[in-house]
Structures are given as C-alpha cells and as structure tokens.
Tab-separated table of C-alpha atoms in Angstrom:
chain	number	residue	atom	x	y	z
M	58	UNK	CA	0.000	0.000	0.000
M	59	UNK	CA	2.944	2.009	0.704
M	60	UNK	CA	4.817	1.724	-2.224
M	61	UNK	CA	1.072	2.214	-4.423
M	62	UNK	CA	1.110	6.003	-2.104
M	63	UNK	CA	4.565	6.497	-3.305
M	64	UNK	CA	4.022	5.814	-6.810
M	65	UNK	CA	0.743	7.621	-6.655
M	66	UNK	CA	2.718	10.630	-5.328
M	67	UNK	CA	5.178	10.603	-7.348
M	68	UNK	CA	3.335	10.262	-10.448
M	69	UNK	CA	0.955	13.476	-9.490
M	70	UNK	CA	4.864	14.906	-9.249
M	71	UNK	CA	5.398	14.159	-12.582
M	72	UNK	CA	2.327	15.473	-13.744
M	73	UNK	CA	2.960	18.421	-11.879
M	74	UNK	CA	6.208	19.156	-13.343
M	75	UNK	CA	5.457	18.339	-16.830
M	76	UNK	CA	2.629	20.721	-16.096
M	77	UNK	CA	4.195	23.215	-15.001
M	78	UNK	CA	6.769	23.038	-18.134
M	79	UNK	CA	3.736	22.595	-20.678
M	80	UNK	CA	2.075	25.739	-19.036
M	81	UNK	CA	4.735	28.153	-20.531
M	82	UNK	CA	2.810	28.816	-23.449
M	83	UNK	CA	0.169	30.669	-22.046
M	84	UNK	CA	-3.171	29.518	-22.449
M	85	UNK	CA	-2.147	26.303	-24.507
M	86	UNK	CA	-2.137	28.029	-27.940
M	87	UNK	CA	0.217	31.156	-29.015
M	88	UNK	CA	-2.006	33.498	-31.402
M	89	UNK	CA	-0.863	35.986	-33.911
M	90	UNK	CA	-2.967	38.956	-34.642
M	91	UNK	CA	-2.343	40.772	-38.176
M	92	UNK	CA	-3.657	44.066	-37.518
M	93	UNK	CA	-3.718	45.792	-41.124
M	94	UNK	CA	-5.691	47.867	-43.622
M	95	UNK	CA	-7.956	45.669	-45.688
M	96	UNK	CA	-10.062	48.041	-47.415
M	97	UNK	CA	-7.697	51.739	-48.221
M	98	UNK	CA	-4.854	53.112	-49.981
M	99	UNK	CA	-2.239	50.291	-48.572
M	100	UNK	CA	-4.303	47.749	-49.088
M	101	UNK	CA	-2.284	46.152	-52.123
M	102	UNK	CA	0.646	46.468	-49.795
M	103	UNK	CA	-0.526	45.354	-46.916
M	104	UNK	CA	-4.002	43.852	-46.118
M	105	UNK	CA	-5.239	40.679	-47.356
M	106	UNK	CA	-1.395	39.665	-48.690
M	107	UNK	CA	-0.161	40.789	-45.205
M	108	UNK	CA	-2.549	38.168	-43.803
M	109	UNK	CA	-1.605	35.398	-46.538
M	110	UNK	CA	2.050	35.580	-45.495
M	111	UNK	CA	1.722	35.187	-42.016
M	112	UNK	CA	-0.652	32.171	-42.299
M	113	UNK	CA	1.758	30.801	-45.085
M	114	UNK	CA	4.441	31.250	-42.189
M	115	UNK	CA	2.297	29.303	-39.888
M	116	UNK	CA	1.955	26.442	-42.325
M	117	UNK	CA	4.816	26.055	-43.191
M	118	UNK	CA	6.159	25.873	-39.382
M	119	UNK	CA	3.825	23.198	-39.322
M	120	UNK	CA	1.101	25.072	-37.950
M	121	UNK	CA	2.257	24.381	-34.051
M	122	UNK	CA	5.146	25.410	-31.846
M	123	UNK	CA	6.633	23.784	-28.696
M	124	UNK	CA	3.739	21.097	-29.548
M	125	UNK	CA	0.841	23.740	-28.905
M	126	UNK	CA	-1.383	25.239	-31.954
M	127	UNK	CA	-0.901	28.457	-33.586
M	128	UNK	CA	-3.616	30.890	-34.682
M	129	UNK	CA	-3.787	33.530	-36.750
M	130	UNK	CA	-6.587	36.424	-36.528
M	131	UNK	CA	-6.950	39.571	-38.472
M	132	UNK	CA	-8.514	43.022	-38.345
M	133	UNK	CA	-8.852	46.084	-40.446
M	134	UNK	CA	-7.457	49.239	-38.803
M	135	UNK	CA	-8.751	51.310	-41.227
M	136	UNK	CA	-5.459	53.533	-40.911
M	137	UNK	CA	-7.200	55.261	-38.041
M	138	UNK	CA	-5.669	55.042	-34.724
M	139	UNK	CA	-8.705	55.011	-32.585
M	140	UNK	CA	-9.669	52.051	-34.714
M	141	UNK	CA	-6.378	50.016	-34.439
M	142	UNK	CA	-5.635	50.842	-30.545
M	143	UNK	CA	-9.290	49.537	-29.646
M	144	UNK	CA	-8.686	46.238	-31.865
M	145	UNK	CA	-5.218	45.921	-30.249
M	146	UNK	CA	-7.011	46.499	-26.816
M	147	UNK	CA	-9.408	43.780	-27.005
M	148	UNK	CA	-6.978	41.061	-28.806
M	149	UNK	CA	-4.615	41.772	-25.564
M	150	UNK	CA	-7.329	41.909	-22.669
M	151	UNK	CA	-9.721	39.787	-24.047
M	152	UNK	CA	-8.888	37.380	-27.187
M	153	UNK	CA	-5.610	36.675	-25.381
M	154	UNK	CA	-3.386	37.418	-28.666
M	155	UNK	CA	0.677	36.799	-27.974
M	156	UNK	CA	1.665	38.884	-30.885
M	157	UNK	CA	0.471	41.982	-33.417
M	158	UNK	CA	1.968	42.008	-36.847
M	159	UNK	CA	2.229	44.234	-39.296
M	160	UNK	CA	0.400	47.454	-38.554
M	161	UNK	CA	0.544	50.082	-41.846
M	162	UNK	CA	0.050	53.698	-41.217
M	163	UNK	CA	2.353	55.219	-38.537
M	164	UNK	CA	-0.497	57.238	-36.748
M	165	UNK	CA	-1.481	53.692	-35.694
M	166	UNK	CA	1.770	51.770	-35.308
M	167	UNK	CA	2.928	54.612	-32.980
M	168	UNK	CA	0.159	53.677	-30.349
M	169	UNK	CA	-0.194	50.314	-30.933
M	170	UNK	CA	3.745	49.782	-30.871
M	171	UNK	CA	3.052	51.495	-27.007
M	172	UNK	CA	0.045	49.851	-26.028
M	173	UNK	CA	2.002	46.522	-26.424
M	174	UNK	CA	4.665	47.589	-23.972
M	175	UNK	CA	1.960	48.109	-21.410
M	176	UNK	CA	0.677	45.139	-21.885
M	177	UNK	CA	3.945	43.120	-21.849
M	178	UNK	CA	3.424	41.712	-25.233
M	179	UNK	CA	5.447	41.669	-28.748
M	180	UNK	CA	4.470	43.903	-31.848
M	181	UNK	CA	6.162	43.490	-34.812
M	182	UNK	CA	5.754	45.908	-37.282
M	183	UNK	CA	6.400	45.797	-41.057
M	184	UNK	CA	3.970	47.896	-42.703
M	185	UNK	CA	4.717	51.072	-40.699
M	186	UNK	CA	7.129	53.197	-41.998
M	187	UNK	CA	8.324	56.415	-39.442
M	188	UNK	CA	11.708	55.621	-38.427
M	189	UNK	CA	10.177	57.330	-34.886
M	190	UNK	CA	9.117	53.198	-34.001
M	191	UNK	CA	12.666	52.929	-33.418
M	192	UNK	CA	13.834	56.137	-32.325
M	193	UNK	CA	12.346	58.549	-29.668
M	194	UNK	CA	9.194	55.713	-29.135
M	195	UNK	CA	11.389	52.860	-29.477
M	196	UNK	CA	10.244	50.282	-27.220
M	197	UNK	CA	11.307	47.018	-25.749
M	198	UNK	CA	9.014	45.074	-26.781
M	199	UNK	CA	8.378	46.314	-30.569
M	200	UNK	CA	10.377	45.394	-33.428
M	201	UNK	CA	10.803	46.600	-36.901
M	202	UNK	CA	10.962	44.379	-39.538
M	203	UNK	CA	10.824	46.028	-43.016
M	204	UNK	CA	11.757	49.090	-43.707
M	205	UNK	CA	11.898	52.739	-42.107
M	206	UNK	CA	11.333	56.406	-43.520
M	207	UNK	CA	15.264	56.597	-42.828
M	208	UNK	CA	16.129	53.683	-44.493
M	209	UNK	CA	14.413	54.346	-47.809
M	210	UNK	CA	15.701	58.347	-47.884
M	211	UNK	CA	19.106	57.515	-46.493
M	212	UNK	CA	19.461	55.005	-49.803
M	213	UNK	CA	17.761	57.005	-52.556
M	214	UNK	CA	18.658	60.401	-51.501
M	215	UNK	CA	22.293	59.677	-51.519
M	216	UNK	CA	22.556	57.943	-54.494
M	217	UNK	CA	20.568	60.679	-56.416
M	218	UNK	CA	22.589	63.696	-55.330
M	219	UNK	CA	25.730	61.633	-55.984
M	220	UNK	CA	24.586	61.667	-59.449
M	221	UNK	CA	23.640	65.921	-59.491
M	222	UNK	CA	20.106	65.555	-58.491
M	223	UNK	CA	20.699	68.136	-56.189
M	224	UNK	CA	17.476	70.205	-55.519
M	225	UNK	CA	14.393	68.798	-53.888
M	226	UNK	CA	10.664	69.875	-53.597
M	227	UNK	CA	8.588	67.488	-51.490
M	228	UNK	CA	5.115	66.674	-51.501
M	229	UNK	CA	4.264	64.917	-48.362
M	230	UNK	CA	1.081	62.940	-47.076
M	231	UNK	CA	0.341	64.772	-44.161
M	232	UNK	CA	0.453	62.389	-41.153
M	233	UNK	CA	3.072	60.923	-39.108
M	234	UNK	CA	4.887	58.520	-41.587
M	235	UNK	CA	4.406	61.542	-44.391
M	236	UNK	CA	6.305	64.128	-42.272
M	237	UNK	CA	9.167	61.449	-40.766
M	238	UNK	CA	9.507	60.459	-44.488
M	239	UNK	CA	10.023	64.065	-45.729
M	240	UNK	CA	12.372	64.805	-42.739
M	241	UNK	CA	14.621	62.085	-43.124
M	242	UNK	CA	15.065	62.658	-46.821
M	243	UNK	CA	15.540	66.396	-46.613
M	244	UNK	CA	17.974	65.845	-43.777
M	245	UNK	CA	20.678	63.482	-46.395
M	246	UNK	CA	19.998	65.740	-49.086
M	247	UNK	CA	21.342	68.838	-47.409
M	248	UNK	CA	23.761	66.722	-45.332
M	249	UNK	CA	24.918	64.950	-49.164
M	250	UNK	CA	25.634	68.601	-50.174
M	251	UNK	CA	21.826	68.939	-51.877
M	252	UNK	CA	19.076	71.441	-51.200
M	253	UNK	CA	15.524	71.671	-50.265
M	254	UNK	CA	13.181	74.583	-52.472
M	255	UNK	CA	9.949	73.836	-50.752
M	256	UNK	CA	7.166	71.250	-49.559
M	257	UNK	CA	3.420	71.038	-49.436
M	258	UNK	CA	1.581	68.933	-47.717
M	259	UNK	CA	-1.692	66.768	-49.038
M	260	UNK	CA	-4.138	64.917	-46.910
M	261	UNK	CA	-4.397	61.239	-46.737
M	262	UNK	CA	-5.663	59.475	-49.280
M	263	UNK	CA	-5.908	62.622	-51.744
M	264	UNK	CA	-7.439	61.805	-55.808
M	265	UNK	CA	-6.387	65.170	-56.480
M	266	UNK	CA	-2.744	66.548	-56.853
M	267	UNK	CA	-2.929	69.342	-59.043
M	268	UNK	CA	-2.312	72.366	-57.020
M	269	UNK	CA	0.794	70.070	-55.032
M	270	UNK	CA	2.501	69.374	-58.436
M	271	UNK	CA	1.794	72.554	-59.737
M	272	UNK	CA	3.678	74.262	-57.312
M	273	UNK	CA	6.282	71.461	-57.485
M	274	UNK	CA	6.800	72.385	-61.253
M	275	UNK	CA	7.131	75.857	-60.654
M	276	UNK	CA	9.993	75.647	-58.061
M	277	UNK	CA	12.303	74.407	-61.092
M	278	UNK	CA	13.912	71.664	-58.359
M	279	UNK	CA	15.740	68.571	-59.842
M	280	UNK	CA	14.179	66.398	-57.887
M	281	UNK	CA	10.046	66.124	-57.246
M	282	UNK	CA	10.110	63.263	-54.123
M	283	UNK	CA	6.984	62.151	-53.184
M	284	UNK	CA	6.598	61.037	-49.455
M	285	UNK	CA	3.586	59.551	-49.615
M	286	UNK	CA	3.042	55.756	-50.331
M	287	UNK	CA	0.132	53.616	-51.467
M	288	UNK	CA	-2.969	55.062	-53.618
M	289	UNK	CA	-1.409	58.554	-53.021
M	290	UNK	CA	2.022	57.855	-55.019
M	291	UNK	CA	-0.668	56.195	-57.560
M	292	UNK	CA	-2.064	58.759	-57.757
M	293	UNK	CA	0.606	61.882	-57.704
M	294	UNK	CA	2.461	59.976	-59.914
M	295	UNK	CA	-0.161	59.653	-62.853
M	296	UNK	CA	-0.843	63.379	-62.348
M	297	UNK	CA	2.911	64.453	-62.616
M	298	UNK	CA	2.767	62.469	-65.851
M	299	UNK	CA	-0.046	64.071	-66.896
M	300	UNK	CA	1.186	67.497	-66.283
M	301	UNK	CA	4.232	66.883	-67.977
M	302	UNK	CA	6.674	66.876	-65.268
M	303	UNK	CA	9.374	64.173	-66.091
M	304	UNK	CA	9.190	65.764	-69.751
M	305	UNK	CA	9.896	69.282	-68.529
M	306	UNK	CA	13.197	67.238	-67.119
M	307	UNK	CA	11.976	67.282	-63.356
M	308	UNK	CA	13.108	63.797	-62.099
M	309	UNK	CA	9.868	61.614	-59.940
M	310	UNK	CA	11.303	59.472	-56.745
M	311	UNK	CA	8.675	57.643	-54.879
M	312	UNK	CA	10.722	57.562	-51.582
M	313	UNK	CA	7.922	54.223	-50.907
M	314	UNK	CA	7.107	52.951	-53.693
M	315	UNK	CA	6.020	49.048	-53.683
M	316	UNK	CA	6.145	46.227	-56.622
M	317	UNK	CA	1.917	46.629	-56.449
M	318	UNK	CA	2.088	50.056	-56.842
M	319	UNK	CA	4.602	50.284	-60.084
M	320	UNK	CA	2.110	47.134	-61.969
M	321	UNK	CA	-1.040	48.925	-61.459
M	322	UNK	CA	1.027	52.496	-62.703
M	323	UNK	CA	2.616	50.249	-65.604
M	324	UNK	CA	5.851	50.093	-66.685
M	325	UNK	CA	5.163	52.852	-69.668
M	326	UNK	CA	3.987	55.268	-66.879
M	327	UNK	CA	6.888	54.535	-64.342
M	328	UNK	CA	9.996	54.168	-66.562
M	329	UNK	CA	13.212	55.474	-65.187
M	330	UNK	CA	11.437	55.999	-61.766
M	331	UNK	CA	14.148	55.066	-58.685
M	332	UNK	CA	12.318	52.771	-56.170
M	333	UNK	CA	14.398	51.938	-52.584
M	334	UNK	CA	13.203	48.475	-51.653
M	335	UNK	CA	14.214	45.746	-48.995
M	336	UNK	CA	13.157	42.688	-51.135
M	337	UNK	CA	12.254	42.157	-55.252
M	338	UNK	CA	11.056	38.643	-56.081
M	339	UNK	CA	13.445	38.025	-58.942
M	340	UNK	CA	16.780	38.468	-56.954
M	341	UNK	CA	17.330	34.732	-56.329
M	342	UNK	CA	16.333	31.167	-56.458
M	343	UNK	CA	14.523	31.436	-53.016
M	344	UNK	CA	12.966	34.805	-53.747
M	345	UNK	CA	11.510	33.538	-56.564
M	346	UNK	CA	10.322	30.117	-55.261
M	347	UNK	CA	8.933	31.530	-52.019
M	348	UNK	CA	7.355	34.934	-54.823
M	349	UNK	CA	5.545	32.259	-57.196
M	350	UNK	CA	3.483	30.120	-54.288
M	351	UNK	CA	2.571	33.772	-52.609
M	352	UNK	CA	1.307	35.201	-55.888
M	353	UNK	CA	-0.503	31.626	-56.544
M	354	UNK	CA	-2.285	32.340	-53.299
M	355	UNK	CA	-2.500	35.962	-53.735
M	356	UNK	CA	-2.503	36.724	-57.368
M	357	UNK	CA	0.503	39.115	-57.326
M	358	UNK	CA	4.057	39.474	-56.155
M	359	UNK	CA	4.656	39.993	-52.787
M	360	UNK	CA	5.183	43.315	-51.561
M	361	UNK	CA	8.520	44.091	-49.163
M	362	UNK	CA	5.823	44.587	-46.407
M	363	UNK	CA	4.080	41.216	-46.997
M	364	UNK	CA	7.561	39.531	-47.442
M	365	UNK	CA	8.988	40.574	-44.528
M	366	UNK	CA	6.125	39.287	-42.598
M	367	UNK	CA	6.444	35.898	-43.628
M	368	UNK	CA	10.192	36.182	-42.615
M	369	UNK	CA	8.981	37.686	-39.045
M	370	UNK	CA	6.635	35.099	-38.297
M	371	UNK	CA	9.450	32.183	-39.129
M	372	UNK	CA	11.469	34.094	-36.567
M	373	UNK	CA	9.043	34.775	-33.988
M	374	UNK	CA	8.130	31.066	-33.994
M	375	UNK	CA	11.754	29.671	-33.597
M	376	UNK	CA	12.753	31.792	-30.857
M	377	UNK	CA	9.301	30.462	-29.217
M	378	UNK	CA	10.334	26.962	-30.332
M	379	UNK	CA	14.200	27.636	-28.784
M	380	UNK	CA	12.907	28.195	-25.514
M	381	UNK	CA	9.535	26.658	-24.907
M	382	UNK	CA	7.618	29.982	-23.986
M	383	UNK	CA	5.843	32.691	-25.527
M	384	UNK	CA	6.892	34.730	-22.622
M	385	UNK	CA	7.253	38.154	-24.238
M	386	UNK	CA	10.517	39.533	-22.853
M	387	UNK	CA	12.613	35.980	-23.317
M	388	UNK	CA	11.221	35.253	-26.799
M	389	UNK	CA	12.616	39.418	-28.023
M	390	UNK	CA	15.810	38.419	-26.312
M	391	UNK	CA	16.438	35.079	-28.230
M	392	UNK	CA	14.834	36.995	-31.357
M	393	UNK	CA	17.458	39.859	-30.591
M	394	UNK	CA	20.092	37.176	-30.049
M	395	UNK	CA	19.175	34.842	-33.174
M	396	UNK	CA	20.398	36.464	-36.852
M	397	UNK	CA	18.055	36.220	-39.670
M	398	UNK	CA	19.118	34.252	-42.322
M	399	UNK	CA	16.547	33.518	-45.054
M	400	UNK	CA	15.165	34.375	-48.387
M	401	UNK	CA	14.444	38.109	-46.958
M	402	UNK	CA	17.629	38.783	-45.297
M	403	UNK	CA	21.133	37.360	-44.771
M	404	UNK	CA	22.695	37.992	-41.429
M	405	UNK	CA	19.946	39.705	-40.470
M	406	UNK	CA	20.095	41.369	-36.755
M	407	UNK	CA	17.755	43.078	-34.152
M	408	UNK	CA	19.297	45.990	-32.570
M	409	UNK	CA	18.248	46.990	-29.158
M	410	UNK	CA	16.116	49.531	-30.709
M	411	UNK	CA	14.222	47.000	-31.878
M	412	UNK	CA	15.594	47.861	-35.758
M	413	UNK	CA	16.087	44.767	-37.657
M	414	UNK	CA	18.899	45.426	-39.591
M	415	UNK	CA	19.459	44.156	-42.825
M	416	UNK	CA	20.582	45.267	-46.854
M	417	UNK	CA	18.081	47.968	-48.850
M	418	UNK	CA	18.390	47.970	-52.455
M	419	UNK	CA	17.718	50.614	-54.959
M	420	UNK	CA	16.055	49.946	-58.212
M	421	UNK	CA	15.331	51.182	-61.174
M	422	UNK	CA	12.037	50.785	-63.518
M	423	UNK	CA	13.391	49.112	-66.402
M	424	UNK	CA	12.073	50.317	-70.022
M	425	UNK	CA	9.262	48.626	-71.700
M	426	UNK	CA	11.690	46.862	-74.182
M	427	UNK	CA	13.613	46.117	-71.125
M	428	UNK	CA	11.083	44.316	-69.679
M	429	UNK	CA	10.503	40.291	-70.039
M	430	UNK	CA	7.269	39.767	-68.429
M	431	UNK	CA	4.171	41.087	-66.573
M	432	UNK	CA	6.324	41.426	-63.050
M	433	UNK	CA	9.928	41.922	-64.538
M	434	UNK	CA	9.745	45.298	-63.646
M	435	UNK	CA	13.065	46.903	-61.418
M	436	UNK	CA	16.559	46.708	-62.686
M	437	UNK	CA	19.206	46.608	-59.392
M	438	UNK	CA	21.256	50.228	-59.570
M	439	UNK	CA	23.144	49.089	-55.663
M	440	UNK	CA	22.896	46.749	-52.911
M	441	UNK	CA	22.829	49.060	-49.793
M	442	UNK	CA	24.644	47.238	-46.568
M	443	UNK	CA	21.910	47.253	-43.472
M	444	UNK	CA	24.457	49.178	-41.836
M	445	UNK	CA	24.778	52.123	-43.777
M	446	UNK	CA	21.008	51.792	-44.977
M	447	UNK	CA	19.441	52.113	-41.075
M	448	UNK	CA	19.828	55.059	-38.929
M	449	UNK	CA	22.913	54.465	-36.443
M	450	UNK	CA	21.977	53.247	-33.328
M	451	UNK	CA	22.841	56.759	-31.463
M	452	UNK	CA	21.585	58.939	-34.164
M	453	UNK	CA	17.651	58.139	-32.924
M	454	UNK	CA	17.181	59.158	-29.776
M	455	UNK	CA	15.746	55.703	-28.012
M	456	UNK	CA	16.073	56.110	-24.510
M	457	UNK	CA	16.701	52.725	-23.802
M	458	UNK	CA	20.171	53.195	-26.463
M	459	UNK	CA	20.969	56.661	-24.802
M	460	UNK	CA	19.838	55.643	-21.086
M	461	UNK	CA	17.626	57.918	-19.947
C-alpha cells in the first residue's frame, strides 16, 4: 500500500512538473494577430497579402510550436488610430493574442507599438514606416521588420545627389509617416551637399494633386520626391505624368514605392522611376520560389511589407520553439540574439532599438523593351549594406540606447 502512495505521489509529481513546463505557453495556444488595412490606400501592400504571409508562415512551421497550436486572426485598422488601438485592446485583454503584426500607417503603429509595452506583449511591425518606431518611441518590446522612412531616404537620396540631383521639392502625405519620411530625406539631401526649395503637404488618401505638383513644377527643383506611399504615389504619380513633369526634365522618386504600386502604374507610366526596396522577387532562387506560391495564393508578387512578414513570423516562432515559452521579454531576447538568415535577409540582426537590420536595395524601372514579363519590372542600380542603410543606433534618440 505504501509503495502504491509512493508511486501515486510521485506520479501526481510528474504530472505536476510536466505541467508546469507545458504551461509556458500561455493559455495552450500562441495566437498571432495581423492588424492591417484591408479596405484603403495600402491595401495592395498590406491587407489581405499581409494576412496570406503570415498564415503561409504558420503552415509552413507546421502550424504548431513547442507542440501547442498556432492561430492567426486579423482586423482592419482602417489607418485610423482610434480604430487600431481599440482592436489591439481587445486582442490583448480579451482574445488573449501573444503577438500583433504588421500594422501600416504610422499614426497607428505609434500607439499600438506602445500599447504593447503596457501590456507586456510583442508587436512586430512591417507595414509602418516612421523611423520614430525605433527612435524617440522605441520600445522594448516592438520590433521593426521592413523598412523605415530613414532607411528608404538615407538610400535614394544619396545615391541621387551623388549623381547631381541636387534640388528637392517634397510633396508629403500629411500624417506621421508623411512628415518622418520628408524629414529624413531632406535631412541626407542637405547633409549629401543637396538642397531643399519647398514642400506642401496633401491629406491622406488625396485623388487630387494638381495644385501640389503645380507648385512642385514651378519651383524648377531637380528632384520632385513624393513622401507619400500607397494610392497617393498612384495617384501623384499619374498626375505628374499628366502634367508633364518628367518631360519638362523634373526627375519623380517615390521615396515608398512598392512592386503593387509600379504594376497597377505600368511600366510605360513609371519608366526610369528610382524605387528603394528591402526585397524584389526576382533576386534569387529562393525569392523567386517563395514569390511564385505567394502570388498563386494571392494573385501578385509579394510586396517588401508582406515579405517581410512571412520572414517575421518564421522568426518569432523559432525563438518560441528555442525556448519553450511565448513569454514576451525571453522570446525578443532570443529573437534579438538569433540572426536572420533567409530568403528576406542574410545575417539579419535586431538591434536593441528594436531595428532589424538588414541590406536595402535601390532599383530602377526598367524600359518597356527592357522588360521580359508582366512582373519583370526593377533593374538593381546598388545593394545598400543594413548598416549604412538604417539610422545608427545613437543617431535616434531611443532612450533605452541613450539611457535615460
């Protein structure tokens, strides 16, 4: 009878135990929430392909990690921040979601990038773009994935004064990721030896640009650089053309410009155009294989936004996987410690800033004759090292970089 207690006793031991180390994935299942804008002006970037990359993530993990299930939900922010932060709200209090993804449109990625710090919980954002998510409202538990406003005016506004595109005139969207975007980029052109004639501002989401590039054509600059991105570089950019600016030898840069955006424009309409990117389909074997099954899903190319997510949530789940929890501050630490090396990135790294660092690119639009099929569409001008394309890591202003 003894030796029955014993056993008895030390099975419920072992039970305990084995509890105790199955119970570090809280609530038995780790869920991913891809908070993104489904129905607007990023929608081709983002949205619906955002969504597709993280579940083809999932799959391809196997659909479980440290043997519990993973789920995938999804919301439309519709790029307003009351929106997004009350979505973000409930999937943290209530819907128990481990993770946020994504998150276009900087007025929301700001606050939900701060709502997930006070709820202890991991945001990682690709579709956002102010460099800000990093800098002054960098955060420990946020990373970003894809690209920043820095990033993509550090690489394209170098390159183009280097070659005597030296006078800028910006017209910006006129929300957060607009005016970091126009900062940034007026800051290397002056600091590349360039100068700034003027701005104007547009709202979001504008159809009509013809008092912005009228004014842009009249200040003679070299350079017209929109900093603006989805449905408004659409549609600037088929204005511009329409008002002759490119033929009155004004140069267009689309400081965000994504693969969507240039095959809806066309390639006739976007010739010559300079695009910075951190990913183009046709750069590889891997690019392509992993481009092909996303656009038989999705029915284009993936976006740098909607590839960078896939690469994320591979990441997210083997750190998860390394150390049997989806405990938020030990799976950013073994994310931060782990480099990325994949089809997105090679050596990869996440700073303390939460900046994953990793090589830009710039392109150009090739020529119609240049082009050898409905998606062949950039030409590579330079390969852009992740450290020289991100901000340095004292340049931002994080506190948790400078201390205080």
């Amino acid at each position: 009878m003894q030796k029955l207690s014993v056993a008895i006793a030390a099975g419920l031991a072992l039970a305990a135990t084995s509890g105790a180390a199955q119970a570090q994935i809280s609530d038995d299942i780790v869920k991913i929430g891809v908070l993104t804008d489904m129905s607007s002006l990023y929608a081709d970037a983002t949205g619906k392909g955002s969504l597709a990359a993280v579940e083809m993530a999932v799959a391809d993990y196997g659909g479980k990690v440290a043997g519990k299930p993973v789920a995938v939900v999804a919301a439309d922010h519709q790029n307003k921040p009351d929106v997004g932060v009350n979505i973000a709200r409930n999937w943290y209090d209530n819907d128990k979601v481990d993770a946020i993804f994504d998150v276009p449109t900087s007025s929301v990625a700001l606050p939900v990038s701060a709502l997930t710090r006070e709820k202890n919980r991991i945001n990682i954002n690709s579709g956002g773009g102010s460099s800000d998510i990093t800098g002054t409202a960098c955060s420990p538990n946020t990373v970003h994935w894809t690209y920043d406003t820095y990033a993509l005016s550090n690489v394209a506004g170098r390159a183009m004064v280097k070659r005597g595109e030296d006078s800028w005139f910006f017209v910006t969207a006129d929300y957060a990721f607009g005016m970091a975007l126009q900062r940034d980029a007026a800051n290397v052109v002056k600091e590349s030896g360039g100068k700034v004639l003027g701005e104007v501002r547009h709202p979001l989401n504008s159809s009509d640009f013809s008092s912005f590039l009228l004014q842009a054509q009249a200040s003679k600059a070299k350079v017209v650089a929109l900093a603006n991105a989805g449905g408004d570089t659409t549609n600037a950019l088929k204005q511009a053309s329409e008002f002759g600016l490119t033929q009155g030898g004004q140069k267009m840069i689309a400081l965000l410009q994504e693969i969507t955006d240039t095959h809806s424009l066309g390639i006739k309409a976007t010739q010559g155009l300079i695009v910075t990117d951190a990913f183009y389909w046709d750069m590889n074997e891997e690019t392509r294989a992993f481009s092909k099954r996303f656009n038989e899903k999705v029915g284009h190319m993936p976006t740098m936004i909607q590839a960078g997510l896939y690469s994320a949530t591979m990441h997210y789940l083997k750190a998860i996987d390394a150390i049997k929890t989806d405990e938020a501050p030990k799976v950013m630490e073994e994310m931060r410690k782990t480099p990325i090396n994949d089809f997105f990135a090679r050596n990869g790294k996440i700073r303390i800033d939460g900046r994953m660092v990793h090589d830009m690119y710039l392109f150009e639009v090739k020529k119609p004759e240049e082009s050898k099929g409905e998606w062949d569409l950039y030409k590579l001008i330079a390969t852009v090292p992740g450290d020289e394309a991100f901000r340095p890591l004292d340049k931002g202003g994080c506190p948790m970089v400078t201390g205080h």
